[in-house]
Coordinates of C-alpha atoms in Angstrom, one line a residue:
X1310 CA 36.9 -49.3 7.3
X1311 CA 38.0 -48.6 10.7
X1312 CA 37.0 -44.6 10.4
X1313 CA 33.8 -45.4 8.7
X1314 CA 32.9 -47.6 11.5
X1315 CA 34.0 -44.9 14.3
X1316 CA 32.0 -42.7 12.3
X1317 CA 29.1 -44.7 12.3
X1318 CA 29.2 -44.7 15.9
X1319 CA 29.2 -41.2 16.2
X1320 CA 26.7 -40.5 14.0
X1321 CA 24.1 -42.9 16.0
X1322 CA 25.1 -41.1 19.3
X1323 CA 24.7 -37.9 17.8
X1324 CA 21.1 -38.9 16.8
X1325 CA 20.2 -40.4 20.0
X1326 CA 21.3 -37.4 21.9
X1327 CA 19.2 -35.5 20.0
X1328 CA 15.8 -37.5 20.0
X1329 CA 16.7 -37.3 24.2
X1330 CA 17.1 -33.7 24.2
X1331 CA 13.9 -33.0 22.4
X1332 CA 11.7 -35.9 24.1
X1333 CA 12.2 -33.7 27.0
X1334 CA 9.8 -31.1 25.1
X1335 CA 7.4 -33.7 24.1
X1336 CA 4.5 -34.8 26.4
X1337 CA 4.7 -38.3 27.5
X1338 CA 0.7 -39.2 26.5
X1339 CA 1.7 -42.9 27.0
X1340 CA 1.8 -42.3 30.8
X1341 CA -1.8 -43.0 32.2
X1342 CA -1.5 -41.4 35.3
X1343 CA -3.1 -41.9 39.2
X1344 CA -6.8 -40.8 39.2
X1345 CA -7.0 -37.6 41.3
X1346 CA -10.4 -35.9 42.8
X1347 CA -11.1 -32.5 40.6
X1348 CA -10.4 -29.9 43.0
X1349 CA -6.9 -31.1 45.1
X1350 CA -4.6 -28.7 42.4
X1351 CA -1.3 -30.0 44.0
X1352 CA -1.6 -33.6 43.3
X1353 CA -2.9 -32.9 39.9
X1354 CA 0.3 -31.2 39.5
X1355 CA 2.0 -34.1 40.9
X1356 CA 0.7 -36.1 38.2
X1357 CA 1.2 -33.5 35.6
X1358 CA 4.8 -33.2 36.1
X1359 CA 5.6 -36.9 35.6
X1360 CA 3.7 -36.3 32.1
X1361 CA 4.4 -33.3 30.8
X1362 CA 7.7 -30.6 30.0
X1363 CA 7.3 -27.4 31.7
X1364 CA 6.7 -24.4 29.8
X1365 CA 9.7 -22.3 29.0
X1366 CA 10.1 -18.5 29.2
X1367 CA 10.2 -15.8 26.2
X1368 CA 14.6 -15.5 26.1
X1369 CA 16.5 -13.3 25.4
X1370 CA 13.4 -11.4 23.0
X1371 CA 15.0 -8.9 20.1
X1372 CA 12.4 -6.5 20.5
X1373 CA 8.5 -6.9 20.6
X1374 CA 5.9 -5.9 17.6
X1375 CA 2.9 -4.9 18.8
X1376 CA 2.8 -5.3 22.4
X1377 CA 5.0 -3.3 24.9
X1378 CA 6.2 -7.1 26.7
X1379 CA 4.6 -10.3 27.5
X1380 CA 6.4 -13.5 29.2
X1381 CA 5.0 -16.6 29.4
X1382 CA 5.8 -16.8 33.1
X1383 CA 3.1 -14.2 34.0
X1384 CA 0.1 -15.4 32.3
X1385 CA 1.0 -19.2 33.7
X1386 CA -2.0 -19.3 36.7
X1387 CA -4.0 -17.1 34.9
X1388 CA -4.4 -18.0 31.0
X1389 CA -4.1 -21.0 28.9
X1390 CA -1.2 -20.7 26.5
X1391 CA -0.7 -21.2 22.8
X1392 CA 3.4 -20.5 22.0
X1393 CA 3.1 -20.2 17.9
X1394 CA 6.6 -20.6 16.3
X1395 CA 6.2 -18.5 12.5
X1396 CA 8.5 -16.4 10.6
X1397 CA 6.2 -14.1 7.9
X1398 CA 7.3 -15.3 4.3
X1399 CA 7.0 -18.9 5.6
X1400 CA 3.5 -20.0 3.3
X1401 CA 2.9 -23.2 5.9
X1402 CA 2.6 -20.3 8.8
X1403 CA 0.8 -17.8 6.3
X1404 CA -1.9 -20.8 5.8
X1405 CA -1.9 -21.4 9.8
X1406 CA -2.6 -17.9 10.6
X1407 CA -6.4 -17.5 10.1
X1408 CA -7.3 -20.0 12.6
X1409 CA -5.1 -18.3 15.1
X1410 CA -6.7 -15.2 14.6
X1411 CA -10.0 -17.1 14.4
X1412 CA -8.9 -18.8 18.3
X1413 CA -7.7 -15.8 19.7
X1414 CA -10.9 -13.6 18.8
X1415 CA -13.1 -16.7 20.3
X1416 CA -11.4 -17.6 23.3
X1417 CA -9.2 -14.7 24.1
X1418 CA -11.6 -13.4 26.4
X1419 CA -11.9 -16.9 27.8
X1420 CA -9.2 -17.3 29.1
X1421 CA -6.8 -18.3 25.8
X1422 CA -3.4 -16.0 25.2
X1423 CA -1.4 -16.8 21.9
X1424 CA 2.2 -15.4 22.3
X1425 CA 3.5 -15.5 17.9
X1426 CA 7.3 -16.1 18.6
X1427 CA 8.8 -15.1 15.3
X1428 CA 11.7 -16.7 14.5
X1429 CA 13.5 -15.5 10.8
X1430 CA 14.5 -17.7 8.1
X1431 CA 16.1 -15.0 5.5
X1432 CA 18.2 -12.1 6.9
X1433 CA 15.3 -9.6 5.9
X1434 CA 12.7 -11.3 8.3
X1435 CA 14.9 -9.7 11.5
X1436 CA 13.8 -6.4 10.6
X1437 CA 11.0 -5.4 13.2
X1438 CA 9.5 -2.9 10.3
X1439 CA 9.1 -6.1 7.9
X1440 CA 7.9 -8.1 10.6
X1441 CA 5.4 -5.3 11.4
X1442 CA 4.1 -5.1 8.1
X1443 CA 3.3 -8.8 7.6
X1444 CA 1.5 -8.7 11.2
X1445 CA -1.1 -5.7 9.9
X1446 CA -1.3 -7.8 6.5
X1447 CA -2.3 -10.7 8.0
X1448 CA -4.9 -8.7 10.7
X1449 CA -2.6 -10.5 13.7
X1450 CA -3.8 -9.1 17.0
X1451 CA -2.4 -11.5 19.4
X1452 CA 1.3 -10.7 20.7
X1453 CA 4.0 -11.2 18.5
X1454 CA 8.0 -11.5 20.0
X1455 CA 10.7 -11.3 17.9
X1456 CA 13.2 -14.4 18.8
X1457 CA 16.3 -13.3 15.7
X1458 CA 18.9 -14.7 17.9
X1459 CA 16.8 -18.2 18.0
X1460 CA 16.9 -18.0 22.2
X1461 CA 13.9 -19.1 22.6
X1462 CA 13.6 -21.3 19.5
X1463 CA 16.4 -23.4 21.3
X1464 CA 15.1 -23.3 24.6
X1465 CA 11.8 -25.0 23.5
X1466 CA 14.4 -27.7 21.4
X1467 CA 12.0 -26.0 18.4
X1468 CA 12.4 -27.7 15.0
X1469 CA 9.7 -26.6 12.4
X1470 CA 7.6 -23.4 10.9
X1471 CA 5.5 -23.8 12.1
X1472 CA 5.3 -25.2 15.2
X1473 CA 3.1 -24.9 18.2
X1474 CA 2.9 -25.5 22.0
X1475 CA 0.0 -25.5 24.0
X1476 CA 0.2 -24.9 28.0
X1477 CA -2.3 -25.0 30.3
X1478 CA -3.1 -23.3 33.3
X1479 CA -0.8 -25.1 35.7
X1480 CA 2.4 -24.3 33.0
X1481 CA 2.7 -27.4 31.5
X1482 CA 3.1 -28.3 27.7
X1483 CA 0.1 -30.5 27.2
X1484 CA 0.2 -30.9 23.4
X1485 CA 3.2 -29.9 20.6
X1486 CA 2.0 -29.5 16.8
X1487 CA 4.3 -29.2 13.6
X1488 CA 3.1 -27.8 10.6
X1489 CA 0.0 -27.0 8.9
X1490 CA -3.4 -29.0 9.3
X1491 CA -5.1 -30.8 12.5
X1492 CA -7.2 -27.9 13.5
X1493 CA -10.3 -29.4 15.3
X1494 CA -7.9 -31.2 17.2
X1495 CA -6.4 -28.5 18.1
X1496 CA -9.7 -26.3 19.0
X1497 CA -10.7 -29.2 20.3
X1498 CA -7.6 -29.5 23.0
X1499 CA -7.9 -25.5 23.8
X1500 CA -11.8 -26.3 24.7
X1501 CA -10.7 -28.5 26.2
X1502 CA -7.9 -26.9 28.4
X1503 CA -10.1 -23.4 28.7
X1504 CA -12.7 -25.6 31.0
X1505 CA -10.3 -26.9 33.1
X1506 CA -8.7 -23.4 33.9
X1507 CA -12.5 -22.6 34.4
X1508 CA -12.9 -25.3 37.1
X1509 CA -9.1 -24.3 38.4
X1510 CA -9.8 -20.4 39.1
X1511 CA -13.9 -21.3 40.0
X1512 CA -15.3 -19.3 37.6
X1513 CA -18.4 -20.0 34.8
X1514 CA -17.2 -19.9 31.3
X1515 CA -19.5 -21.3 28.5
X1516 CA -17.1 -23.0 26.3
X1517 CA -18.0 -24.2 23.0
X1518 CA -17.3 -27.2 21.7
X1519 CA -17.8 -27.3 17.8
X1520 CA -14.9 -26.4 15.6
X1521 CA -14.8 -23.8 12.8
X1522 CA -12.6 -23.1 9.8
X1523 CA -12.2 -19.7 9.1
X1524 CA -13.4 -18.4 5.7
X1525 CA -10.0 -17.5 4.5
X1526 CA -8.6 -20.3 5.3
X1527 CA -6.5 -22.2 2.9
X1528 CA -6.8 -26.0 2.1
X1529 CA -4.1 -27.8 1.1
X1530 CA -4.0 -31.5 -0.3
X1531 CA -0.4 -32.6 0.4
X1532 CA -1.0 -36.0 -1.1
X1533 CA -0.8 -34.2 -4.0
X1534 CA 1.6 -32.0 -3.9
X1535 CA 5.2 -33.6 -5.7
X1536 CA 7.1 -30.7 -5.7
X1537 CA 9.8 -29.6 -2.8
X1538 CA 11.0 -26.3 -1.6
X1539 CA 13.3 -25.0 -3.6
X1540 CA 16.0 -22.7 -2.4
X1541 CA 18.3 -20.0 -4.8
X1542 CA 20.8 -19.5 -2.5
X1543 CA 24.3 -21.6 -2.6
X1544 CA 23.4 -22.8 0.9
X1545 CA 20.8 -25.0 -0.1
X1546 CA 20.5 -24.7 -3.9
X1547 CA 20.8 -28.6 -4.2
X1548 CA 18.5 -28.8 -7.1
X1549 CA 20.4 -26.5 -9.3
X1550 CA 20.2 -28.3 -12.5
X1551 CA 22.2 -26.1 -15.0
X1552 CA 24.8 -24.8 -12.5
X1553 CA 27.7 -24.8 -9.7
X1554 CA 25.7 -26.4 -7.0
X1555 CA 27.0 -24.8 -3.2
X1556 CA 29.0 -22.3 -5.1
X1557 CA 29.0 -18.5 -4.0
X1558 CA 29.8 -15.7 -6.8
X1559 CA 28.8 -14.9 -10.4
X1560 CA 27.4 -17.6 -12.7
X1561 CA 26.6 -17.1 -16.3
X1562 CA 23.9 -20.5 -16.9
X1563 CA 22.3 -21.5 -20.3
X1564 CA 18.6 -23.3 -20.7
X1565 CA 18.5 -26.4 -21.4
X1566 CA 15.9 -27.6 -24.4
X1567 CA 13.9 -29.5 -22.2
X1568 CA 13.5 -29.4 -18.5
X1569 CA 13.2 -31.8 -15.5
X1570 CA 10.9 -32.3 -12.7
X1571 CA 11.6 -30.4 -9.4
X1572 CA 14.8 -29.2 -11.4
X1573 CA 15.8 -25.7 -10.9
X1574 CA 16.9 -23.4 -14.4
X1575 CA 18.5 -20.2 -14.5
X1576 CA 19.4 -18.5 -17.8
X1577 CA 21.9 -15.5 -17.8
X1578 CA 24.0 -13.4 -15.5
X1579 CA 23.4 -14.6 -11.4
X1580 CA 24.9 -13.8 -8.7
X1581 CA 24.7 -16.6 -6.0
X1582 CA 24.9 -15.9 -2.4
X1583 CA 24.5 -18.1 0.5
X1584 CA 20.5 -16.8 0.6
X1585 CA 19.6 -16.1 -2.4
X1586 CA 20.6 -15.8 -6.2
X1587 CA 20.7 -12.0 -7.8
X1588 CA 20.1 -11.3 -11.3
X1589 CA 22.2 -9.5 -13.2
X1590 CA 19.8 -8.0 -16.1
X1591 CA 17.6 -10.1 -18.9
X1592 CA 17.3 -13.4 -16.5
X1593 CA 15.1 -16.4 -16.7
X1594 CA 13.9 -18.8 -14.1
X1595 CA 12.4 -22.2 -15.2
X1596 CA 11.1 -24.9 -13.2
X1597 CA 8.7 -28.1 -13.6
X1598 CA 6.6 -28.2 -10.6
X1599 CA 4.0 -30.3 -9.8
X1600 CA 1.4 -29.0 -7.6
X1601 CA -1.6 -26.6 -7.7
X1602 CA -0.1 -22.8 -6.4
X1603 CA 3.4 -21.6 -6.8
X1604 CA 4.9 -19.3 -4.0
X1605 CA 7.9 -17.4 -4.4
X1606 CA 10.2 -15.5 -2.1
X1607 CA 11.5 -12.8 -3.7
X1608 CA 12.7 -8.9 -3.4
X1609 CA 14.6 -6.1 -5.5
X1610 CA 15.8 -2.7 -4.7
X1611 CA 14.0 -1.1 -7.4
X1612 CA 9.9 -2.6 -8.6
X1613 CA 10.9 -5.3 -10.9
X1614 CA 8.4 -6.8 -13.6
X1615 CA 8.2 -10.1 -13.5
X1616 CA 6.8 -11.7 -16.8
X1617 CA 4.8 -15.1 -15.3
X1618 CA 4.3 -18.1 -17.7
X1619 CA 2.8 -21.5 -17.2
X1620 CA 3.3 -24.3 -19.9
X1621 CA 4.7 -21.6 -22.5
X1622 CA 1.7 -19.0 -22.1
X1623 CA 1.2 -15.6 -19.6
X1624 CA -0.8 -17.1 -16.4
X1625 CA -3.8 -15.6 -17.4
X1626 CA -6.5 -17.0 -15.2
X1627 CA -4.4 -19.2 -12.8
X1628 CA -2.7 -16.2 -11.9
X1629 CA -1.7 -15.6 -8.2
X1630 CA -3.0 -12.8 -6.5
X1631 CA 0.3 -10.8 -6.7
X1632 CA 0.3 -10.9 -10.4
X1633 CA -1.2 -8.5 -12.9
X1634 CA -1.7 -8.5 -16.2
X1635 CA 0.2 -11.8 -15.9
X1636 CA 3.1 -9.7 -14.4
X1637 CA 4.3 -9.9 -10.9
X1638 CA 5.7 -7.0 -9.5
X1639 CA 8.1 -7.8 -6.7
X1640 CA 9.7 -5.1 -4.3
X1641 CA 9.5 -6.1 -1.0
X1642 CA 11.0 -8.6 0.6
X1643 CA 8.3 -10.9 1.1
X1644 CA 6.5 -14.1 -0.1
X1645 CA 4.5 -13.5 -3.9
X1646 CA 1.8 -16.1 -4.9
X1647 CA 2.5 -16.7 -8.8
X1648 CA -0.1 -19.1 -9.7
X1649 CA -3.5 -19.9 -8.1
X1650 CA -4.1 -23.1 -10.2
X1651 CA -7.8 -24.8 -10.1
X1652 CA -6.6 -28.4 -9.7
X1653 CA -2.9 -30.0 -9.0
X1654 CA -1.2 -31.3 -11.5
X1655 CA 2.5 -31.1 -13.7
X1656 CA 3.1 -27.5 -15.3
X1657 CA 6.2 -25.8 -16.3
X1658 CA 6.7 -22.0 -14.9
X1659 CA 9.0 -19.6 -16.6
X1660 CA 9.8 -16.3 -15.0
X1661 CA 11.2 -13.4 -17.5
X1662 CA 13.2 -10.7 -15.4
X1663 CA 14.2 -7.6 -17.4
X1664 CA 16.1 -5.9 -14.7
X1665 CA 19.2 -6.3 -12.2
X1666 CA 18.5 -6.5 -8.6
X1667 CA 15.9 -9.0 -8.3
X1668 CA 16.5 -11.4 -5.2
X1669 CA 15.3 -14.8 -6.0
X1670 CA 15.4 -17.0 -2.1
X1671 CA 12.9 -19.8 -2.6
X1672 CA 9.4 -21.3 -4.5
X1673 CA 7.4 -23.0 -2.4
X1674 CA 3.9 -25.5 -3.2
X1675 CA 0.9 -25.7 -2.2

């Protein structure tokens, strides 16, 4: 009773220490602040600081993809700031993206700089080439850092892909945002932010200040959405339903008859690592997901056919666009859509894989 207690204990300081360490990255918007007259910078800094965090620096960057450097600490003055936190097979930062690319061609020129710090979940996503190819997919033109080492992740007490910081000219962190959705609110805020850097540096910007959302933007109804991320890998494979939960090496799993919700099948030969699962030749993946698209992060050294099913027939048309012929051919190591559905709802996927090598990581919903 005695250790459970002490544990207790630690556990609460543990979590307290933590909510401290990252309130210091949040902004206090509770404070109201002393009125100050427009022009007098330093005591609007004065107020500013008792606010806000100030912004952080770009450390210790592994290499940068399509800009020769950038630090955060020489456009502070100058620009307003928008630090995105994405790694590329992430689909909550894929779904993000176009209204980044839809801010930084509107208000780039205005004064607006977004620095993409991308920080890798799988081992694959330190590669620069990977990370290079995902940023001319996507049409990213904005700066992108690579952070593999998670230096500047930490220094920003970073939790979420994605996440997002927004400084203003004076360098402070005036507004932090996790995950997917929000946008006018955030448009809103950079307006917002862009005309008082105007009124800072004395300059005449027209500023809008309407919203847009991008035409390939992606909507998603969370609400309705009852099914988790779901990793292969023994690190995290904790809805392994027909398996050695945790368990590194070779597995040989039979299907069951019927399946489970938000359960996780394998039939045949795998070979688990802490990333990802590996067939071994003649595999199956089944899973009962209830949601509207199905995502899944795969790759193999050779192209591997990927037979797609949904409720016991090929995809046909709720087919994602990285299936053809109701086969998805996976290669790279990279995030496939395997079902575009037309409404949310329950629906079994099955995945037939005829060859060794595939890499199976995660599925993700939408």
């Amino acid at each position: 009773m005695e250790k459970r207690t002490i544990a207790l204990v630690v556990a609460v300081i543990l979590i307290a220490g933590a909510i401290v360490y990252l309130q210091q990255f949040t902004p206090n918007k509770s404070y109201v602040g002393t009125p100050v007259a427009p022009g007098n910078r330093a005591a609007i800094n004065a107020e500013k600081v008792k606010i806000y965090p100030y912004a952080k620096e770009i450390a210790e960057p592994s290499g940068f993809v399509n800009v020769d450097n950038i630090t955060v600490g020489s456009l502070i003055g100058k620009d307003v700031i928008l630090v995105d936190f994405w790694t590329y097979s992430c689909i909550n930062c894929e779904r993000t993206i176009p209204y980044l690319n839809m801010w930084y061609a509107e208000y780039h020129d205005q004064g607006l700089e977004i620095i993409g710090v991308h920080t890798p979940e799988f081992p694959f996503e330190h590669d620069i080439g990977n990370v290079r190819r995902a940023v001319n997919k996507f049409g990213i033109q904005y700066p992108v850092v690579l952070d593999n080492d998670y230096a500047t992740w930490d220094s920003y007490g970073n939790q979420y892909w994605p996440e997002d910081y927004l400084i203003d000219i004076d360098g402070f962190i005036v507004d932090r945002h996790i995950g997917e959705g929000d946008y006018n609110t955030t448009e809103t805020e950079i307006q917002s932010l862009l005309r008082e850097r105007a009124d800072a540096l004395g300059i005449q910007v027209n500023i809008s200040n309407t919203t847009e959302t991008p035409a390939d933007a992606v909507s998603v109804d969370f609400s309705k959405v009852g099914s988790p991320e779901t990793y292969f890998g023994a690190a995290r494979n904790q809805y392994l339903g027909n398996g050695k939960q945790s368990v590194n090496g070779m597995q040989t799993l039979v299907l069951p008859v019927s399946a489970l919700p938000n359960v996780l099948y394998l039939g045949g030969t795998w070979n688990f690592t802490d990333q990802y699962a590996e067939t071994a030749g003649n595999d199956t993946i089944v899973f009962q997901y209830n949601a509207k698209n199905v995502y899944f992060v795969a790759s193999a050294g050779d192209s591997t056919n990927v037979s797609v099913m949904v409720d016991g027939r090929p995809a046909g048309d709720i087919a994602g666009p990285d299936v053809s012929g109701d086969v998805a051919t996976v290669k790279d190591e990279q995030l496939y859509q395997l079902v575009a559905g037309k409404d949310y709802g329950e629906h079994t996927l099955e995945l037939d894989i005829p060859q060794p090598g595939l890499r199976a990581y995660t599925f993700t919903f939408g």
